Coordinates of C-alpha atoms in Angstrom, one line a residue:
M1328 CA -19.4 75.3 69.1
P1329 CA -20.6 78.3 65.3
G1330 CA -20.5 82.5 66.9
G1331 CA -17.3 83.8 67.6
D1332 CA -18.8 85.6 71.3
A1333 CA -17.1 83.5 74.2
R1334 CA -19.5 85.1 76.4
E1335 CA -22.0 82.8 74.9
A1336 CA -20.8 80.0 74.4
A1337 CA -20.0 79.6 77.5
K1338 CA -23.3 80.3 79.0
T1339 CA -24.7 77.9 76.7
V1340 CA -22.6 74.5 77.2
T1341 CA -23.2 75.5 81.0
G1342 CA -26.5 76.1 80.9
S1343 CA -26.6 72.6 78.7
F1344 CA -24.5 70.3 80.1
E1345 CA -24.9 70.6 84.5
D1346 CA -23.0 67.9 85.5
F1347 CA -20.5 68.0 82.4
P1348 CA -19.6 71.5 80.7
F1349 CA -16.1 71.7 78.2
L1350 CA -14.6 75.4 76.5
P1351 CA -15.7 75.5 74.1
E1352 CA -13.7 76.5 70.9
L1353 CA -14.4 78.8 68.6
P1354 CA -13.9 79.1 65.0
A1355 CA -15.4 81.0 63.0
R1356 CA -13.5 83.4 64.5
G1357 CA -10.4 83.6 62.2
P1358 CA -6.9 81.5 62.0
G1359 CA -6.0 80.8 65.8
A1360 CA -9.3 79.5 67.0
D1361 CA -9.5 76.7 65.2
M1362 CA -8.5 73.7 66.5
I1363 CA -4.9 73.1 64.7
G1364 CA -4.1 76.7 65.0
R1365 CA -5.2 76.9 68.6
T1366 CA -3.8 73.5 69.9
A1367 CA -0.1 75.0 68.0
G1368 CA -0.1 78.7 70.8
M1369 CA -0.6 76.0 73.9
L1370 CA 2.6 73.8 72.7
A1371 CA 6.1 75.3 75.2
E1372 CA 9.0 75.6 73.7
L1373 CA 7.2 75.7 70.1
Y1374 CA 5.2 78.5 67.7
A1375 CA 3.9 78.1 64.3
R1376 CA 2.4 81.1 61.6
V1377 CA 0.1 80.7 59.4
E1378 CA 1.1 80.5 56.2
P1379 CA -1.2 80.8 52.1
S1380 CA -1.0 77.0 52.4
G1381 CA -1.7 76.9 56.9
W1382 CA 0.3 76.6 60.1
R1383 CA 4.0 76.5 60.1
I1384 CA 6.2 76.1 62.7
G1385 CA 8.3 79.4 63.0
D1386 CA 11.0 80.5 65.6
R1387 CA 8.9 82.6 68.0
P1388 CA 5.3 83.9 68.7
G1389 CA 4.1 85.9 66.6
R1390 CA 1.0 87.7 66.2
D1391 CA -0.7 84.5 65.9
T1392 CA 0.2 83.0 68.3
K1393 CA -0.2 85.9 69.9
R1394 CA -4.1 85.6 68.8
A1395 CA -3.9 82.3 69.8
R1396 CA -3.6 82.8 72.8
S1397 CA -5.3 85.8 73.7
W1398 CA -8.6 84.4 72.1
L1399 CA -8.1 80.6 74.2
G1400 CA -7.3 83.4 76.7
E1401 CA -10.7 85.1 76.8
D1402 CA -12.7 82.4 76.4
L1403 CA -11.1 80.8 79.8
D1404 CA -12.1 83.9 81.1
A1405 CA -15.9 83.8 80.0
L1406 CA -16.1 80.6 81.4
E1407 CA -14.6 80.9 84.6
E1408 CA -17.4 83.7 84.4
F1409 CA -20.2 81.6 84.7
T1410 CA -18.7 78.0 86.3
Q1411 CA -18.6 80.1 90.0
G1412 CA -18.5 77.5 92.6
Y1413 CA -18.7 74.4 89.8
E1414 CA -17.3 71.4 91.3
G1415 CA -17.2 68.3 89.3
D1416 CA -16.1 67.3 85.8
L1417 CA -15.6 69.6 83.2
K1418 CA -14.2 68.6 79.6
V1419 CA -11.7 70.9 78.0
Q1420 CA -9.5 69.6 74.0
A1421 CA -6.8 69.5 71.7
V1422 CA -6.0 68.3 69.0
G1423 CA -3.6 65.0 69.3
P1424 CA -0.3 64.1 68.9
W1425 CA -0.5 62.6 65.7
T1426 CA -3.2 65.2 63.7
L1427 CA -0.4 68.0 64.8
A1428 CA 2.1 65.9 62.9
A1429 CA -0.1 65.8 60.1
A1430 CA -1.7 69.4 59.9
L1431 CA 1.9 71.9 61.0
E1432 CA 4.0 72.3 58.1
L1433 CA 7.7 72.8 58.7
K1434 CA 9.9 75.3 57.1
N1435 CA 10.6 73.2 54.4
G1436 CA 6.5 73.3 53.8
E1437 CA 6.2 69.6 54.3
A1438 CA 4.2 68.0 56.8
A1439 CA 6.2 67.4 61.1
L1440 CA 5.2 63.7 59.6
S1441 CA 7.7 63.8 57.3
D1442 CA 9.7 64.0 60.2
P1443 CA 10.1 61.6 63.3
G1444 CA 12.7 63.8 65.4
A1445 CA 9.8 66.3 64.3
C1446 CA 7.2 64.6 65.7
R1447 CA 8.6 63.3 68.2
D1448 CA 9.9 66.9 69.1
L1449 CA 6.0 68.0 68.4
A1450 CA 4.2 65.7 71.2
A1451 CA 7.0 66.2 73.3
S1452 CA 6.4 70.1 73.3
L1453 CA 2.4 69.4 73.4
A1454 CA 2.5 67.1 76.3
E1455 CA 4.5 69.8 78.2
G1456 CA 2.1 72.9 76.6
L1457 CA -1.1 70.6 78.1
R1458 CA 0.5 70.0 81.6
L1459 CA 0.8 74.3 82.0
H1460 CA -2.7 74.5 79.9
L1461 CA -5.0 72.4 83.0
D1462 CA -3.0 73.4 85.6
E1463 CA -4.1 76.7 84.6
V1464 CA -7.6 75.3 83.9
R1465 CA -7.2 74.1 88.1
R1466 CA -6.3 77.6 88.9
R1467 CA -9.3 79.2 87.6
I1468 CA -12.2 76.5 88.1
P1469 CA -10.7 74.9 91.1
G1470 CA -13.7 72.5 91.9
A1471 CA -13.5 70.2 88.2
R1472 CA -12.2 67.7 87.6
L1473 CA -10.9 67.8 84.9
A1474 CA -11.4 65.5 81.5
L1475 CA -8.6 66.2 78.6
Q1476 CA -9.9 65.7 75.4
L1477 CA -6.8 64.4 72.0
D1478 CA -8.9 65.4 69.6
E1479 CA -7.2 62.5 65.9
P1480 CA -9.6 63.2 62.9
S1481 CA -6.2 62.9 61.3
L1482 CA -5.0 59.3 62.7
T1483 CA -6.5 55.9 61.0
A1484 CA -5.3 57.8 58.2
V1485 CA -1.7 58.7 59.6
L1486 CA -1.6 54.4 60.1
R1487 CA -2.6 54.6 57.1
G1488 CA 0.3 56.2 55.2
Q1489 CA -3.1 58.1 53.5
V1490 CA -1.4 61.9 54.6
R1491 CA -1.0 63.9 51.6
S1492 CA 1.9 65.8 51.1
A1493 CA 2.9 69.8 50.3
S1494 CA 2.5 68.1 46.2
G1495 CA 0.1 66.7 46.6
Y1496 CA 1.1 63.9 44.3
R1497 CA 2.1 61.1 46.8
T1498 CA 1.4 61.1 50.6
H1499 CA 4.2 60.1 53.8
R1500 CA 5.0 56.3 54.5
A1501 CA 2.5 54.8 56.7
V1502 CA 4.1 55.2 60.2
D1503 CA 4.5 53.0 62.9
R1504 CA 1.8 51.5 65.2
Q1505 CA 4.8 50.8 68.8
V1506 CA 5.5 54.5 67.9
V1507 CA 2.3 55.7 66.8
E1508 CA 1.0 54.5 70.5
S1509 CA 4.4 55.0 73.3
T1510 CA 3.9 58.8 71.8
L1511 CA -0.1 58.9 71.9
R1512 CA 0.9 57.3 75.5
D1513 CA 3.5 60.0 76.3
V1514 CA 0.8 62.6 75.4
V1515 CA -2.5 61.2 77.6
A1516 CA 0.3 60.5 80.4
A1517 CA 0.5 65.0 81.0
H1518 CA -3.0 64.6 82.4
G1519 CA -1.6 62.3 85.0
D1520 CA -3.7 60.2 86.3
G1521 CA -6.6 61.8 85.1
P1522 CA -9.0 60.4 82.8
V1523 CA -7.9 61.5 78.8
I1524 CA -10.7 60.7 76.1
V1525 CA -9.1 60.9 72.0
H1526 CA -12.0 61.8 69.4
S1527 CA -12.0 60.4 66.0
C1528 CA -14.6 61.6 63.6
A1529 CA -13.0 59.2 60.5
P1530 CA -14.5 56.1 60.0
D1531 CA -12.0 52.5 61.2
V1532 CA -11.4 53.6 64.8
P1533 CA -7.6 52.3 66.1
F1534 CA -9.7 51.1 69.4
A1535 CA -7.3 48.7 70.7
L1536 CA -4.5 50.9 69.7
L1537 CA -6.1 53.7 72.2
R1538 CA -7.2 51.4 74.8
R1539 CA -3.1 50.4 75.4
A1540 CA -2.4 54.3 74.4
G1541 CA -4.1 55.3 78.0
A1542 CA -7.3 56.4 76.8
A1543 CA -9.8 56.0 79.2
A1544 CA -12.9 56.7 76.8
V1545 CA -12.6 56.8 72.4
S1546 CA -15.2 59.0 71.7
F1547 CA -16.2 58.4 67.6
D1548 CA -19.2 58.7 65.0
F1549 CA -21.5 56.3 65.9
T1550 CA -23.2 56.4 61.9
L1551 CA -19.1 55.2 61.1
L1552 CA -19.5 52.1 62.6
T1553 CA -19.2 48.9 61.2
E1554 CA -20.2 45.1 62.4
R1555 CA -15.9 44.8 61.9
D1556 CA -15.9 47.0 65.0
D1557 CA -17.5 45.2 67.2
D1558 CA -15.7 42.6 69.0
A1559 CA -12.6 45.6 69.7
I1560 CA -16.1 47.6 71.1
G1561 CA -17.6 45.3 73.1
E1562 CA -13.3 44.5 75.0
A1563 CA -13.5 48.0 75.4
V1564 CA -16.7 47.5 76.5
E1565 CA -16.1 44.9 79.4
G1566 CA -12.0 47.0 80.1
G1567 CA -14.0 49.9 81.4
T1568 CA -13.2 52.2 78.1
R1569 CA -16.3 54.7 78.0
L1570 CA -18.0 54.8 74.8
F1571 CA -18.6 59.0 74.3
T1572 CA -21.0 58.0 71.1
G1573 CA -21.6 60.2 68.6
V1574 CA -25.5 59.7 67.4
V1575 CA -26.4 63.5 66.9
P1576 CA -25.8 65.0 63.1
G1577 CA -23.1 68.4 64.6
T1578 CA -25.1 70.7 61.2
D1579 CA -28.3 71.0 60.7
G1580 CA -30.8 68.9 60.3
P1581 CA -33.8 67.4 61.6
L1582 CA -33.6 64.7 64.1
S1583 CA -35.3 62.5 65.9
D1584 CA -37.1 61.5 68.9
P1585 CA -34.3 61.6 71.4
A1586 CA -35.0 57.8 72.2
G1587 CA -35.0 57.3 69.1
S1588 CA -31.3 58.5 68.4
V1589 CA -29.6 56.4 70.8
M1590 CA -31.8 53.3 69.4
G1591 CA -28.5 52.1 67.4
V1592 CA -26.2 52.2 70.6
R1593 CA -29.0 49.7 72.5
T1594 CA -29.2 47.7 69.5
L1595 CA -25.8 47.8 69.0
W1596 CA -25.1 45.8 73.4
R1597 CA -27.5 43.3 72.1
R1598 CA -25.4 42.1 69.2
L1599 CA -22.8 42.0 71.6
G1600 CA -24.9 40.0 74.4
L1601 CA -23.6 42.8 76.7
H1602 CA -25.3 43.8 79.9
P1603 CA -27.7 46.2 79.2
G1604 CA -26.8 47.8 82.9
L1605 CA -24.1 48.4 81.8
L1606 CA -25.5 51.2 79.2
A1607 CA -25.5 53.7 81.5
E1608 CA -22.1 53.4 83.2
A1609 CA -19.9 53.0 80.0
V1610 CA -21.8 55.7 77.0
T1611 CA -22.3 59.0 76.5
V1612 CA -24.1 60.6 74.4
T1613 CA -22.6 63.3 71.8
P1614 CA -22.3 65.4 68.6
A1615 CA -20.9 62.6 66.0
C1616 CA -17.9 65.6 65.8
G1617 CA -18.0 69.3 66.1
L1618 CA -21.3 72.3 65.9
A1619 CA -19.2 74.2 64.2
G1620 CA -20.8 74.1 61.2
A1621 CA -24.5 74.6 62.4
S1622 CA -26.0 77.5 63.8
P1623 CA -26.1 79.3 66.7
A1624 CA -29.8 77.8 67.2
Y1625 CA -29.2 74.1 66.3
A1626 CA -26.5 73.7 68.2
R1627 CA -28.4 74.6 71.1
H1628 CA -30.6 72.3 70.5
A1629 CA -27.6 69.3 69.9
L1630 CA -26.7 69.7 73.1
A1631 CA -29.9 69.6 74.5
H1632 CA -31.1 66.7 72.7
C1633 CA -27.6 64.7 74.5
V1634 CA -28.8 65.4 77.2
Q1635 CA -32.5 64.3 77.2
A1636 CA -31.3 60.9 74.9
A1637 CA -28.5 60.0 77.6
R1638 CA -31.5 60.6 79.3
S1639 CA -33.6 57.9 77.7
L1640 CA -30.9 54.7 77.6
A1641 CA -30.1 55.9 81.5
D1642 CA -34.2 55.4 82.3
N1643 CA -34.2 52.4 79.2
P1644 CA -31.2 50.2 79.0
E1645 CA -33.4 47.3 77.0

């Protein structure tokens, strides 16, 4: 979300999504509130600090770790205030293990992705940190049914060997798909029996791999889909995987009428030969990606538009 006021953000998301609020992230506050720094602050027994080149794993918790944890605590305080007595679904999110490995540097300045052992340690630390985070949210909002979202915008680049080295002159070797899948499965398991959504706003989302890793839902930028994705999406829906379709732009611009925003979803459904009655069960309408780059007024408008578009889809699936 845009801005730096935790209470205002919590008020907006709980007011916009009465049935599915979420814990906002406010990266405009600076390092530690950005998605990498925020998740680095959740890690168990691993710490990170800000260097000119980005976030780097260190030996002890410094001021950057403390700042990240402080802002997370502030956001939780605000969400708790606006969810008194709430019972229902609630989403929290963190960066997934592979995007984190592509973004966090080791002491030598290279990405953790370059070291398989470091990737394993990072994933284990993330899984434990997420367990603790989810426990904290449950304690604060006991009536919530938690959904965990793992943000993996770098996942496709990791699978294809497209993550650049520190020098920028080469790329890190592609990670074996089975290793990617098993690591994701271990982190997904941190939420026990709760649903996990994996979000990627990059092209060529690996739907089948994410389903095998245990994702209950896949979140993606709907405008990046091609007909090559049809079979994977059809199999996902028929296998019970929920689709978080990013149909509302994440930055300021004109919005069509709500029914127009989901016209592409209806078209996809017809093309795949799926039953229209499945739409409301299988699809959640979302912004294409985060709203941090939007104006506060547009962010509020976009969230309300998602609700109206979802209602249109449910009321008139055909």
